[in-house]
GROMACS .gro file of C-alpha atoms in nm:
model
  302
    1MET     CA    1  16.681   8.183   8.518
    2ASN     CA    2  16.540   8.058   8.185
    3ASN     CA    3  16.279   7.809   8.228
    4SER     CA    4  16.178   7.524   8.010
    5LEU     CA    5  15.891   7.420   7.869
    6GLU     CA    6  15.854   7.145   8.141
    7GLN     CA    7  15.950   7.345   8.445
    8ILE     CA    8  15.671   7.612   8.361
    9LEU     CA    9  15.414   7.364   8.279
   10THR     CA   10  15.495   7.184   8.628
   11VAL     CA   11  15.677   7.403   8.875
   12GLU     CA   12  15.874   7.190   9.078
   13ALA     CA   13  16.044   6.852   8.959
   14ALA     CA   14  15.952   6.652   9.285
   15THR     CA   15  15.576   6.632   9.179
   16GLY     CA   16  15.643   6.486   8.859
   17ALA     CA   17  15.537   6.519   8.559
   18PHE     CA   18  15.194   6.538   8.641
   19GLY     CA   19  15.189   6.810   8.922
   20GLN     CA   20  15.030   7.125   8.947
   21ALA     CA   21  15.144   7.398   8.689
   22ASP     CA   22  15.210   7.775   8.808
   23ALA     CA   23  15.026   8.052   8.703
   24VAL     CA   24  15.307   8.260   8.686
   25LEU     CA   25  15.489   8.034   8.477
   26GLU     CA   26  15.218   7.972   8.287
   27GLN     CA   27  15.189   8.353   8.176
   28THR     CA   28  15.578   8.355   8.117
   29LEU     CA   29  15.514   8.078   7.846
   30ARG     CA   30  15.195   8.256   7.679
   31ASP     CA   31  15.462   8.604   7.690
   32PHE     CA   32  15.723   8.390   7.485
   33ILE     CA   33  15.474   8.261   7.191
   34GLN     CA   34  15.354   8.646   7.152
   35LEU     CA   35  15.665   8.766   7.180
   36GLN     CA   36  15.854   8.502   6.955
   37SER     CA   37  15.561   8.526   6.690
   38THR     CA   38  15.520   8.896   6.664
   39THR     CA   39  15.903   8.884   6.645
   40ILE     CA   40  15.948   8.658   6.313
   41ALA     CA   41  15.603   8.793   6.167
   42VAL     CA   42  15.687   9.005   5.831
   43GLY     CA   43  15.397   9.213   5.904
   44THR     CA   44  15.534   9.376   6.237
   45GLN     CA   45  15.809   9.541   6.077
   46LEU     CA   46  15.531   9.704   5.844
   47VAL     CA   47  15.356   9.890   6.102
   48GLY     CA   48  15.309  10.015   6.475
   49VAL     CA   49  15.240   9.720   6.677
   50ARG     CA   50  15.060   9.836   7.071
   51LYS     CA   51  14.957   9.628   7.327
   52VAL     CA   52  14.630   9.779   7.471
   53GLY     CA   53  14.358   9.704   7.714
   54TRP     CA   54  14.067   9.794   7.522
   55LEU     CA   55  13.871   9.587   7.254
   56GLU     CA   56  13.756   9.874   7.029
   57TYR     CA   57  13.930  10.190   6.973
   58THR     CA   58  13.757  10.497   6.765
   59PHE     CA   59  14.019  10.753   6.582
   60TYR     CA   60  13.891  11.076   6.508
   61THR     CA   61  14.025  11.275   6.172
   62GLY     CA   62  14.238  11.531   6.248
   63ALA     CA   63  14.559  11.483   6.095
   64GLU     CA   64  14.499  11.818   5.828
   65GLY     CA   65  14.594  12.072   6.074
   66THR     CA   66  14.736  12.438   5.985
   67PHE     CA   67  14.985  12.684   6.013
   68THR     CA   68  14.978  12.988   5.853
   69TYR     CA   69  15.275  13.212   5.804
   70PRO     CA   70  15.309  13.524   5.800
   71LEU     CA   71  15.029  13.698   5.988
   72ALA     CA   72  14.945  14.014   6.048
   73ASP     CA   73  14.991  14.142   6.428
   74ASN     CA   74  14.624  14.200   6.468
   75ALA     CA   75  14.533  13.846   6.248
   76VAL     CA   76  14.473  13.525   6.381
   77THR     CA   77  14.459  13.166   6.201
   78ASP     CA   78  14.131  12.990   6.134
   79PRO     CA   79  14.129  12.684   6.307
   80THR     CA   80  14.106  12.329   6.182
   81LYS     CA   81  13.804  12.179   6.326
   82VAL     CA   82  13.809  11.811   6.417
   83GLY     CA   83  13.421  11.713   6.356
   84THR     CA   84  13.295  11.365   6.366
   85LEU     CA   85  13.434  11.185   6.117
   86ASN     CA   86  13.619  10.889   6.261
   87TYR     CA   87  13.698  10.541   6.224
   88SER     CA   88  13.752  10.211   6.433
   89VAL     CA   89  13.943   9.902   6.471
   90HIS     CA   90  13.766   9.597   6.631
   91LEU     CA   91  13.956   9.339   6.792
   92LYS     CA   92  13.884   9.009   6.769
   93LYS     CA   93  13.952   8.670   6.913
   94GLY     CA   94  14.202   8.425   6.850
   95GLN     CA   95  14.322   8.070   7.042
   96GLY     CA   96  14.626   7.798   6.986
   97ARG     CA   97  14.568   7.482   7.175
   98CYS     CA   98  14.778   7.157   7.234
   99ILE     CA   99  14.750   6.894   7.430
  100PHE     CA  100  15.078   6.737   7.599
  101LEU     CA  101  15.010   6.352   7.594
  102ASP     CA  102  15.088   6.108   7.913
  103SER     CA  103  15.171   5.872   7.679
  104THR     CA  104  15.461   6.094   7.561
  105LEU     CA  105  15.572   6.166   7.889
  106LEU     CA  106  15.599   5.740   8.000
  107ARG     CA  107  15.809   5.713   7.722
  108GLY     CA  108  16.081   5.929   7.825
  109GLU     CA  109  15.990   6.264   7.653
  110SER     CA  110  16.015   6.540   7.833
  111PHE     CA  111  15.863   6.887   7.791
  112GLU     CA  112  16.142   7.054   7.715
  113ASN     CA  113  16.172   6.781   7.421
  114MET     CA  114  15.867   6.885   7.277
  115ASP     CA  115  15.919   7.247   7.196
  116ARG     CA  116  15.816   7.134   6.862
  117GLN     CA  117  15.435   7.169   6.953
  118GLN     CA  118  15.542   7.538   7.113
  119LEU     CA  119  15.683   7.635   6.778
  120ALA     CA  120  15.435   7.512   6.572
  121ILE     CA  121  15.185   7.738   6.794
  122VAL     CA  122  15.463   7.996   6.779
  123ARG     CA  123  15.515   7.949   6.352
  124ASN     CA  124  15.070   7.967   6.287
  125MET     CA  125  15.029   8.236   6.495
  126ALA     CA  126  15.308   8.459   6.314
  127ASP     CA  127  15.142   8.342   6.003
  128VAL     CA  128  14.793   8.468   6.133
  129ILE     CA  129  14.941   8.820   6.213
  130ASP     CA  130  15.085   8.862   5.866
  131ASP     CA  131  14.801   8.720   5.715
  132LEU     CA  132  14.592   8.984   5.882
  133ILE     CA  133  14.828   9.299   5.882
  134LEU     CA  134  14.906   9.251   5.506
  135GLU     CA  135  14.539   9.201   5.384
  136THR     CA  136  14.486   9.489   5.562
  137LEU     CA  137  14.752   9.682   5.415
  138ILE     CA  138  14.644   9.571   5.061
  139ALA     CA  139  14.297   9.655   5.163
  140GLY     CA  140  14.414   9.965   5.263
  141ALA     CA  141  14.636  10.102   4.958
  142ASN     CA  142  14.460  10.414   4.730
  143GLN     CA  143  14.686  10.376   4.495
  144THR     CA  144  14.749  10.092   4.245
  145VAL     CA  145  15.061  10.046   3.949
  146THR     CA  146  14.958   9.785   3.718
  147VAL     CA  147  15.205   9.586   3.519
  148ALA     CA  148  15.150   9.582   3.153
  149GLY     CA  149  15.045   9.233   2.999
  150GLY     CA  150  15.369   9.071   2.855
  151SER     CA  151  15.600   9.284   3.082
  152GLU     CA  152  15.523   9.095   3.417
  153TRP     CA  153  15.853   9.050   3.658
  154ASP     CA  154  15.899   8.684   3.598
  155THR     CA  155  15.935   8.763   3.201
  156ALA     CA  156  16.187   8.840   2.932
  157SER     CA  157  16.067   9.219   2.926
  158GLY     CA  158  15.989   9.269   3.256
  159ASP     CA  159  16.109   9.622   3.464
  160ALA     CA  160  16.039   9.561   3.784
  161GLU     CA  161  16.258   9.871   3.863
  162ALA     CA  162  16.068  10.088   3.678
  163ASN     CA  163  15.695   9.941   3.819
  164ILE     CA  164  15.862   9.986   4.156
  165LEU     CA  165  16.001  10.352   4.102
  166LYS     CA  166  15.661  10.485   3.981
  167ALA     CA  167  15.471  10.341   4.277
  168MET     CA  168  15.732  10.563   4.494
  169ASP     CA  169  15.677  10.873   4.314
  170LEU     CA  170  15.304  10.778   4.388
  171ILE     CA  171  15.340  10.798   4.749
  172PHE     CA  172  15.565  11.082   4.769
  173GLU     CA  173  15.343  11.299   4.493
  174ASN     CA  174  14.998  11.211   4.678
  175GLY     CA  175  15.043  11.095   5.030
  176ARG     CA  176  15.106  11.243   5.303
  177VAL     CA  177  15.471  11.248   5.385
  178SER     CA  178  15.785  11.485   5.388
  179GLY     CA  179  15.924  11.320   5.086
  180ASN     CA  180  16.286  11.169   5.267
  181GLU     CA  181  16.079  10.857   5.419
  182PRO     CA  182  16.243  10.534   5.374
  183LEU     CA  183  16.020  10.301   5.256
  184ALA     CA  184  15.951   9.845   5.270
  185LEU     CA  185  15.847   9.630   4.997
  186VAL     CA  186  15.638   9.343   5.034
  187VAL     CA  187  15.706   9.086   4.767
  188PRO     CA  188  15.589   8.705   4.695
  189ALA     CA  189  15.817   8.474   4.760
  190LYS     CA  190  15.870   8.307   4.447
  191HIS     CA  191  16.018   8.637   4.309
  192ARG     CA  192  16.333   8.647   4.567
  193ASN     CA  193  16.556   8.555   4.212
  194VAL     CA  194  16.409   8.815   4.043
  195LEU     CA  195  16.506   9.112   4.308
  196LEU     CA  196  16.881   8.904   4.402
  197GLN     CA  197  16.992   8.816   4.018
  198THR     CA  198  17.306   9.052   3.967
  199THR     CA  199  17.300   9.301   3.677
  200LEU     CA  200  17.543   9.630   3.595
  201TYR     CA  201  17.400   9.937   3.737
  202GLY     CA  202  17.663  10.260   3.608
  203ASN     CA  203  17.972  10.069   3.729
  204VAL     CA  204  17.864   9.856   3.988
  205VAL     CA  205  17.742   9.481   3.971
  206GLU     CA  206  17.476   9.404   4.247
  207SER     CA  207  17.084   9.251   4.243
  208LEU     CA  208  16.787   9.497   4.233
  209GLU     CA  209  16.714   9.454   4.595
  210GLY     CA  210  17.046   9.605   4.689
  211HIS     CA  211  17.048   9.888   4.436
  212LEU     CA  212  16.704   9.950   4.577
  213LYS     CA  213  16.823   9.977   4.911
  214ARG     CA  214  17.127  10.193   4.799
  215MET     CA  215  16.963  10.440   4.574
  216ALA     CA  216  16.586  10.473   4.736
  217ASN     CA  217  16.648  10.340   5.103
  218ILE     CA  218  16.368  10.107   5.032
  219THR     CA  219  16.406   9.757   5.222
  220LEU     CA  220  16.254   9.442   5.120
  221TYR     CA  221  16.058   9.146   5.252
  222TYR     CA  222  15.927   8.829   5.158
  223SER     CA  223  15.580   8.687   5.181
  224ARG     CA  224  15.383   8.397   5.092
  225ASN     CA  225  15.087   8.561   5.148
  226ALA     CA  226  14.837   8.433   4.917
  227ARG     CA  227  14.661   8.804   4.812
  228LEU     CA  228  15.028   8.845   4.758
  229ALA     CA  229  15.085   8.580   4.468
  230ASP     CA  230  14.999   8.865   4.198
  231THR     CA  231  15.063   9.195   4.391
  232ALA     CA  232  15.397   9.372   4.530
  233LEU     CA  233  15.339   9.602   4.844
  234LEU     CA  234  15.515   9.953   4.868
  235LEU     CA  235  15.459  10.172   5.173
  236VAL     CA  236  15.565  10.397   5.462
  237PRO     CA  237  15.654  10.195   5.722
  238GLY     CA  238  15.552  10.256   6.074
  239SER     CA  239  15.236  10.377   6.349
  240GLU     CA  240  15.167  10.692   6.128
  241THR     CA  241  15.043  10.454   5.811
  242ALA     CA  242  14.870  10.136   6.038
  243GLU     CA  243  14.865   9.969   6.356
  244PHE     CA  244  14.859   9.644   6.463
  245PHE     CA  245  14.680   9.569   6.832
  246GLN     CA  246  14.720   9.269   7.108
  247TYR     CA  247  14.483   9.303   7.380
  248ASN     CA  248  14.727   9.305   7.713
  249GLY     CA  249  14.494   9.356   7.949
  250ASP     CA  250  14.247   9.212   8.231
  251GLY     CA  251  13.943   9.035   8.201
  252PHE     CA  252  14.007   8.698   8.119
  253ARG     CA  253  14.243   8.404   8.115
  254GLU     CA  254  14.473   8.448   7.869
  255THR     CA  255  14.635   8.127   7.944
  256GLU     CA  256  14.472   7.792   8.081
  257LEU     CA  257  14.611   7.424   8.160
  258THR     CA  258  14.348   7.167   8.186
  259ARG     CA  259  14.405   6.803   8.306
  260ILE     CA  260  14.230   6.573   8.073
  261PRO     CA  261  14.179   6.295   8.255
  262GLY     CA  262  14.351   5.963   8.099
  263VAL     CA  263  14.468   6.172   7.824
  264GLY     CA  264  14.740   6.469   7.955
  265PHE     CA  265  14.713   6.825   7.953
  266ASP     CA  266  14.546   7.058   7.754
  267TRP     CA  267  14.720   7.387   7.710
  268MET     CA  268  14.492   7.655   7.543
  269LEU     CA  269  14.633   8.090   7.479
  270THR     CA  270  14.352   8.296   7.383
  271GLY     CA  271  14.467   8.627   7.245
  272TYR     CA  272  14.260   8.943   7.111
  273MET     CA  273  14.436   9.145   6.806
  274GLY     CA  274  14.316   9.383   6.539
  275CYS     CA  275  14.479   9.587   6.268
  276ILE     CA  276  14.444   9.940   6.103
  277VAL     CA  277  14.554  10.189   5.844
  278HIS     CA  278  14.532  10.508   5.931
  279GLU     CA  279  14.323  10.727   5.756
  280MET     CA  280  14.523  11.055   5.679
  281GLN     CA  281  14.315  11.331   5.488
  282ASP     CA  282  14.524  11.303   5.225
  283GLY     CA  283  14.274  11.266   4.923
  284ALA     CA  284  14.155  10.897   4.995
  285THR     CA  285  13.784  10.830   5.035
  286ALA     CA  286  13.690  10.892   5.427
  287GLY     CA  287  13.548  10.582   5.594
  288ASP     CA  288  13.734  10.333   5.319
  289GLY     CA  289  14.049  10.267   5.576
  290LYS     CA  290  14.303  10.355   5.285
  291ASN     CA  291  14.571  10.620   5.244
  292ASN     CA  292  14.820  10.737   5.001
  293ARG     CA  293  15.097  10.650   5.223
  294ILE     CA  294  15.046  10.225   5.035
  295ALA     CA  295  15.080  10.174   4.660
  296LYS     CA  296  15.032   9.819   4.542
  297ILE     CA  297  15.193   9.675   4.234
  298SER     CA  298  14.955   9.418   4.053
  299ASN     CA  299  14.963   9.169   3.770
  300ILE     CA  300  15.350   9.113   3.867
  301SER     CA  301  15.340   8.727   3.802
  302ALA     CA  302  15.259   8.590   3.413
   0.00000   0.00000   0.00000
């Protein structure tokens, strides 16, 4: 059964609009907002997403394993030692909050018709998640392609395709990859026109976005993140490159509905989240939170 926002906040119609809320249904609203926020966020399509029961976790760098072949029958391969080199992720607190006013209800509006407030929290939470993930990925890019002055993407002499393919070559040359992975490209939203303009490639007329997808298996995403105003981000997507974590364990009330006398209902959502770029022992400096599976393309805007 689908529950409206009114049913979630007031479990029985018989109790009226100011009845006691049900804790399980409050959690339903919490789960909807968290799920919807991660669904519409761009960043969660680029990294692994996990619900966890901890606020801090330490990873030990052990990606550099060995397998020796061939070996003599009486030989034993040397082991790879997993030592004390490590990096940690810390989940930090975030909150969303709104007040459902008595005056709004008294004017005939139901909670169900007030879903714009709920969706505003969803949208803002998605923006926060996006900013966290994208800024972590930008900081974690160990390789950079710098577009020459006068050749920015929004100029007549710009060559976005050449810049993107150069960044792709850096990833496959230096990153810990097999060489056949699909890639994700995050571009400032203001450059959609550059990627969607059609041109003739061989004997096919298509957009650069379609051309990159067909030729190099690159999927495009657009973002309004401020750090990407003059930068594009190319990476191997997935949990091996980076991960986003949300706390989903015990220990605190994630949702709270409190009656404010003479005002209305104060609803609050509290959550903890964090993001990390995995260190791959691929040439990036240990402890810097970077790897070579991510590349930045800078100076793309005139």
